[in-house]
Short mmCIF file of C-alpha atoms in Angstrom, two decimals:
data_model
loop_
_atom_site.label_atom_id
_atom_site.label_comp_id
_atom_site.label_asym_id
_atom_site.label_seq_id
_atom_site.Cartn_x
_atom_site.Cartn_y
_atom_site.Cartn_z
CA UNK Z 288 0.00 0.00 0.00
CA UNK Z 289 2.85 2.40 0.88
CA UNK Z 290 4.60 1.50 -2.39
CA UNK Z 291 1.42 2.23 -4.37
CA UNK Z 292 1.07 5.62 -2.69
CA UNK Z 293 4.71 6.44 -3.53
CA UNK Z 294 4.23 5.41 -7.18
CA UNK Z 295 1.21 7.70 -7.43
CA UNK Z 296 2.80 10.60 -5.54
CA UNK Z 297 2.51 12.94 -8.55
CA UNK Z 298 -1.21 12.19 -8.81
CA UNK Z 299 -1.65 12.77 -5.06
CA UNK Z 300 0.15 16.12 -5.04
CA UNK Z 301 -1.72 17.16 -8.19
CA UNK Z 302 -5.04 16.43 -6.46
CA UNK Z 303 -3.93 18.35 -3.35
CA UNK Z 304 -3.13 21.37 -5.52
CA UNK Z 305 -6.48 21.02 -7.26
CA UNK Z 306 -8.29 20.90 -3.90
CA UNK Z 307 -6.49 24.05 -2.76
CA UNK Z 308 -7.30 25.94 -5.97
CA UNK Z 309 -10.93 24.79 -5.91
CA UNK Z 310 -11.28 26.02 -2.34
CA UNK Z 311 -9.68 29.44 -2.66
CA UNK Z 312 -8.65 30.53 -6.16
CA UNK Z 313 -12.12 31.12 -7.57
CA UNK Z 314 -13.43 32.99 -4.52
CA UNK Z 315 -13.24 36.75 -4.05
CA UNK Z 316 -11.46 36.57 -0.69
CA UNK Z 317 -9.30 33.57 -1.62
CA UNK Z 318 -7.15 32.28 1.24
CA UNK Z 319 -8.76 34.72 3.68
CA UNK Z 320 -11.63 32.22 4.06
CA UNK Z 321 -9.16 29.87 5.75
CA UNK Z 322 -8.80 32.54 8.44
CA UNK Z 323 -12.28 34.03 8.63
CA UNK Z 324 -14.20 30.87 9.49
CA UNK Z 325 -12.20 29.79 12.57
CA UNK Z 326 -11.72 33.44 13.53
CA UNK Z 327 -15.50 33.97 13.56
CA UNK Z 328 -16.00 30.86 15.66
CA UNK Z 329 -13.33 31.86 18.17
CA UNK Z 330 -14.71 35.40 18.32
CA UNK Z 331 -18.21 34.12 19.06
CA UNK Z 332 -17.04 31.79 21.83
CA UNK Z 333 -14.73 34.44 23.28
CA UNK Z 334 -17.48 37.08 23.37
CA UNK Z 335 -20.12 34.71 24.74
CA UNK Z 336 -17.99 33.07 27.43
CA UNK Z 337 -15.41 35.80 28.07
CA UNK Z 338 -17.55 38.94 27.92
CA UNK Z 339 -21.18 37.87 28.34
CA UNK Z 340 -20.67 35.06 30.87
CA UNK Z 341 -17.39 36.55 32.26
CA UNK Z 342 -15.64 33.18 32.15
CA UNK Z 343 -12.11 33.25 33.54
CA UNK Z 344 -9.46 30.60 33.88
CA UNK Z 345 -8.99 29.54 37.52
CA UNK Z 346 -5.94 31.22 39.04
CA UNK Z 347 -5.35 33.63 36.17
CA UNK Z 348 -5.98 37.39 36.02
CA UNK Z 349 -4.77 37.65 32.43
CA UNK Z 350 -7.69 39.01 30.36
CA UNK Z 351 -6.34 37.14 27.30
CA UNK Z 352 -5.83 33.81 29.07
CA UNK Z 353 -9.23 32.43 28.18
CA UNK Z 354 -8.90 33.43 24.52
CA UNK Z 355 -5.49 31.72 24.31
CA UNK Z 356 -6.89 28.64 26.07
CA UNK Z 357 -9.75 28.58 23.58
CA UNK Z 358 -7.57 29.04 20.49
CA UNK Z 359 -5.04 26.39 21.62
CA UNK Z 360 -7.79 23.78 21.86
CA UNK Z 361 -10.27 24.88 19.21
CA UNK Z 362 -7.91 25.17 16.23
CA UNK Z 363 -6.60 21.55 16.49
CA UNK Z 364 -10.17 20.35 17.12
CA UNK Z 365 -11.41 22.06 13.93
CA UNK Z 366 -8.56 20.40 12.04
CA UNK Z 367 -9.53 16.98 13.42
CA UNK Z 368 -13.23 17.57 12.77
CA UNK Z 369 -12.66 18.74 9.18
CA UNK Z 370 -10.46 15.76 8.34
CA UNK Z 371 -12.88 13.24 9.85
CA UNK Z 372 -15.98 14.73 8.22
CA UNK Z 373 -14.40 14.92 4.79
CA UNK Z 374 -12.97 11.39 5.01
CA UNK Z 375 -16.34 9.86 5.78
CA UNK Z 376 -17.69 10.84 2.34
CA UNK Z 377 -14.44 10.82 0.39
CA UNK Z 378 -15.19 7.74 -1.74
CA UNK Z 379 -18.74 8.88 -2.53
CA UNK Z 380 -17.61 12.42 -3.33
CA UNK Z 381 -15.09 11.05 -5.84
CA UNK Z 382 -17.39 8.36 -7.27
CA UNK Z 383 -16.79 9.29 -10.97
CA UNK Z 384 -13.02 9.14 -10.41
CA UNK Z 385 -13.25 5.81 -8.56
CA UNK Z 386 -15.36 4.28 -11.35
CA UNK Z 387 -13.43 5.55 -14.39
CA UNK Z 388 -9.77 5.90 -13.37
CA UNK Z 389 -7.39 3.21 -12.15
CA UNK Z 390 -5.46 4.40 -9.11
CA UNK Z 391 -4.98 3.26 -5.48
CA UNK Z 392 -8.21 4.34 -3.79
CA UNK Z 393 -6.45 4.64 -0.45
CA UNK Z 394 -4.80 7.75 -1.90
CA UNK Z 395 -8.10 9.67 -1.59
CA UNK Z 396 -8.01 9.89 2.25
CA UNK Z 397 -4.30 10.73 2.01
CA UNK Z 398 -5.13 13.60 -0.36
CA UNK Z 399 -7.66 14.90 2.18
CA UNK Z 400 -5.07 14.57 4.94
CA UNK Z 401 -2.55 16.67 3.02
CA UNK Z 402 -5.17 19.20 1.93
CA UNK Z 403 -6.56 19.65 5.46
CA UNK Z 404 -3.02 19.88 6.86
CA UNK Z 405 -2.17 22.65 4.38
CA UNK Z 406 -5.29 24.54 5.43
CA UNK Z 407 -4.48 24.05 9.12
CA UNK Z 408 -0.87 25.16 8.57
CA UNK Z 409 -2.12 28.53 7.26
CA UNK Z 410 -4.37 29.04 10.28
CA UNK Z 411 -1.78 27.83 12.78
CA UNK Z 412 0.94 30.06 11.29
CA UNK Z 413 -1.30 33.06 11.93
CA UNK Z 414 -1.89 31.92 15.50
CA UNK Z 415 1.86 31.59 16.04
CA UNK Z 416 2.37 35.03 14.50
CA UNK Z 417 -0.14 36.43 17.00
CA UNK Z 418 1.70 34.75 19.90
CA UNK Z 419 4.99 36.24 18.73
CA UNK Z 420 3.52 39.71 18.13
CA UNK Z 421 1.82 39.77 21.54
CA UNK Z 422 4.94 38.56 23.37
CA UNK Z 423 3.26 35.31 24.41
CA UNK Z 424 5.20 32.84 22.26
CA UNK Z 425 6.09 29.92 24.57
CA UNK Z 426 9.47 29.17 22.95
CA UNK Z 427 10.91 25.68 22.46
CA UNK Z 428 7.96 23.84 24.08
CA UNK Z 429 5.99 24.85 20.97
CA UNK Z 430 7.84 22.01 19.19
CA UNK Z 431 5.78 19.53 21.21
CA UNK Z 432 2.88 20.41 18.94
CA UNK Z 433 4.55 18.42 16.13
CA UNK Z 434 4.42 14.85 17.58
CA UNK Z 435 1.07 15.49 19.26
CA UNK Z 436 -0.47 16.74 16.01
CA UNK Z 437 1.03 13.72 14.21
CA UNK Z 438 -0.77 11.38 16.63
CA UNK Z 439 -3.97 13.35 16.15
CA UNK Z 440 -3.55 13.10 12.36
CA UNK Z 441 -2.96 9.34 12.48
CA UNK Z 442 -6.02 8.82 14.67
CA UNK Z 443 -8.24 10.95 12.41
CA UNK Z 444 -6.92 9.29 9.25
CA UNK Z 445 -7.44 5.75 10.54
CA UNK Z 446 -10.92 6.55 11.81
CA UNK Z 447 -11.71 8.44 8.59
CA UNK Z 448 -10.66 5.53 6.35
CA UNK Z 449 -12.79 3.13 8.41
CA UNK Z 450 -15.87 5.40 8.40
CA UNK Z 451 -15.41 6.46 4.77
CA UNK Z 452 -15.34 2.81 3.64
CA UNK Z 453 -18.34 1.82 5.77
CA UNK Z 454 -20.28 4.86 4.54
CA UNK Z 455 -20.18 3.48 1.00
CA UNK Z 456 -22.24 0.48 2.17
CA UNK Z 457 -24.19 2.04 5.05
CA UNK Z 458 -25.14 5.66 4.32
CA UNK Z 459 -26.28 6.25 7.90
CA UNK Z 460 -22.63 6.38 8.95
CA UNK Z 461 -22.15 9.98 7.81
CA UNK Z 462 -25.23 11.18 9.68
CA UNK Z 463 -24.21 9.30 12.83
CA UNK Z 464 -20.70 10.77 12.73
CA UNK Z 465 -22.07 14.30 12.41
CA UNK Z 466 -24.14 13.78 15.55
CA UNK Z 467 -21.29 12.04 17.37
CA UNK Z 468 -18.90 14.91 16.65
CA UNK Z 469 -21.24 17.30 18.45
CA UNK Z 470 -21.14 15.16 21.61
CA UNK Z 471 -17.40 14.61 21.14
CA UNK Z 472 -16.77 18.36 21.05
CA UNK Z 473 -18.46 18.87 24.42
CA UNK Z 474 -16.66 15.84 25.88
CA UNK Z 475 -13.37 17.55 25.08
CA UNK Z 476 -12.23 20.37 27.43
CA UNK Z 477 -11.93 23.08 24.80
CA UNK Z 478 -14.22 25.84 26.03
CA UNK Z 479 -14.27 24.73 29.67
CA UNK Z 480 -11.64 23.47 32.10
CA UNK Z 481 -11.62 20.01 33.62
CA UNK Z 482 -11.96 21.56 37.08
CA UNK Z 483 -15.61 22.55 36.48
CA UNK Z 484 -16.71 18.95 35.89
CA UNK Z 485 -17.97 16.50 38.54
CA UNK Z 486 -15.61 13.63 39.28
CA UNK Z 487 -17.56 11.03 37.26
CA UNK Z 488 -17.60 13.24 34.16
CA UNK Z 489 -13.91 14.03 34.61
CA UNK Z 490 -13.01 10.31 34.48
CA UNK Z 491 -15.06 9.97 31.28
CA UNK Z 492 -13.36 12.94 29.64
CA UNK Z 493 -9.89 11.56 30.43
CA UNK Z 494 -10.71 8.47 28.29
CA UNK Z 495 -11.26 10.73 25.29
CA UNK Z 496 -8.35 10.14 22.83
CA UNK Z 497 -8.26 13.88 22.13
CA UNK Z 498 -8.10 14.91 25.78
CA UNK Z 499 -4.32 14.44 26.10
CA UNK Z 500 -3.30 16.42 22.99
CA UNK Z 501 -5.81 19.23 23.62
CA UNK Z 502 -4.73 19.54 27.26
CA UNK Z 503 -1.08 19.59 26.19
CA UNK Z 504 -1.68 22.30 23.55
CA UNK Z 505 -3.37 24.48 26.15
CA UNK Z 506 -0.57 23.94 28.67
CA UNK Z 507 2.11 24.81 26.12
CA UNK Z 508 0.44 28.04 25.03
CA UNK Z 509 -0.67 29.24 28.47
CA UNK Z 510 2.19 28.09 30.71
CA UNK Z 511 5.03 27.72 28.18
CA UNK Z 512 6.06 24.32 29.56
CA UNK Z 513 6.79 21.00 27.91
CA UNK Z 514 3.85 18.65 28.43
CA UNK Z 515 4.17 15.39 30.30
CA UNK Z 516 4.57 12.74 27.60
CA UNK Z 517 2.24 10.45 29.51
CA UNK Z 518 -0.57 12.40 27.81
CA UNK Z 519 0.53 10.81 24.51
CA UNK Z 520 -0.09 7.21 25.63
CA UNK Z 521 -3.84 7.08 25.02
CA UNK Z 522 -3.63 9.06 21.71
CA UNK Z 523 -0.80 6.79 20.47
CA UNK Z 524 -2.71 3.60 21.28
CA UNK Z 525 -5.88 5.08 19.77
CA UNK Z 526 -4.03 6.03 16.60
CA UNK Z 527 -2.59 2.51 16.21
CA UNK Z 528 -5.99 0.88 16.74
CA UNK Z 529 -7.73 3.34 14.39
CA UNK Z 530 -5.15 2.87 11.62
CA UNK Z 531 -5.23 -0.92 11.95
CA UNK Z 532 -9.04 -0.97 11.94
CA UNK Z 533 -9.27 1.51 9.06
CA UNK Z 534 -6.84 -0.39 6.83
CA UNK Z 535 -8.42 -3.76 7.70
CA UNK Z 536 -11.92 -2.52 6.83
CA UNK Z 537 -10.66 -0.87 3.65
CA UNK Z 538 -8.82 -3.99 2.46
CA UNK Z 539 -11.85 -6.16 3.24
CA UNK Z 540 -14.40 -3.97 1.41
CA UNK Z 541 -12.53 -1.96 -1.22
CA UNK Z 542 -13.04 -4.64 -3.88
CA UNK Z 543 -16.83 -4.26 -3.64
CA UNK Z 544 -16.76 -0.49 -3.44
CA UNK Z 545 -17.30 0.29 -7.15
CA UNK Z 546 -20.48 -1.82 -7.26
CA UNK Z 547 -21.96 0.07 -4.30
CA UNK Z 548 -21.11 3.63 -5.40
#
């Protein structure tokens, strides 16, 4: 499978470029849309929780602390959510290509991974620029984002391949995932802190594969410290299981995919 992806690397990068142009080149604001959508979401949450509800981080008098806490968790979540939602319909969205062109179909989720990563890189670069400009850049601990984001990517890709394959045969999968993502968002401490939860809910949240990375991102940005690498254990195991399950389901069902599309 890896050899097939390498042989078709020109096709994959060509499709990534096509995705990028289709998203931005023909729009009036172009790449600004990559910024405006998450910016609007962060602004809404910041105003509602920070100004209207006067939410503050425990033990912090910094008026920007909550906004930084929110951005550090919300931006990686949006990246994960976008990748998962697009993967679940990737084979159906490219049905004409799957039917008429011979190429490794596993390359379609990989194209989405690269495309979503490019989009996230633009947004994240702006966030880093803001941290530098405001004097809040945490320094070397920022490098911890790289392995944590890689685990998050692997988990989303494995889950996306599994759900995208199943969605070809059971169309309810896409609807169920959309609903599940809404619950998943609120089970992840992005707009609240773990301290506000009752003990039973706190134990449940800690089982969330995204809890460790999100908590680490927030710690890096707010405190400027390297995270404890124990937070990577659950995400790493989840990523391995998701990739194994995704590839197993894909290999089992990919031969029947064309007949179902």
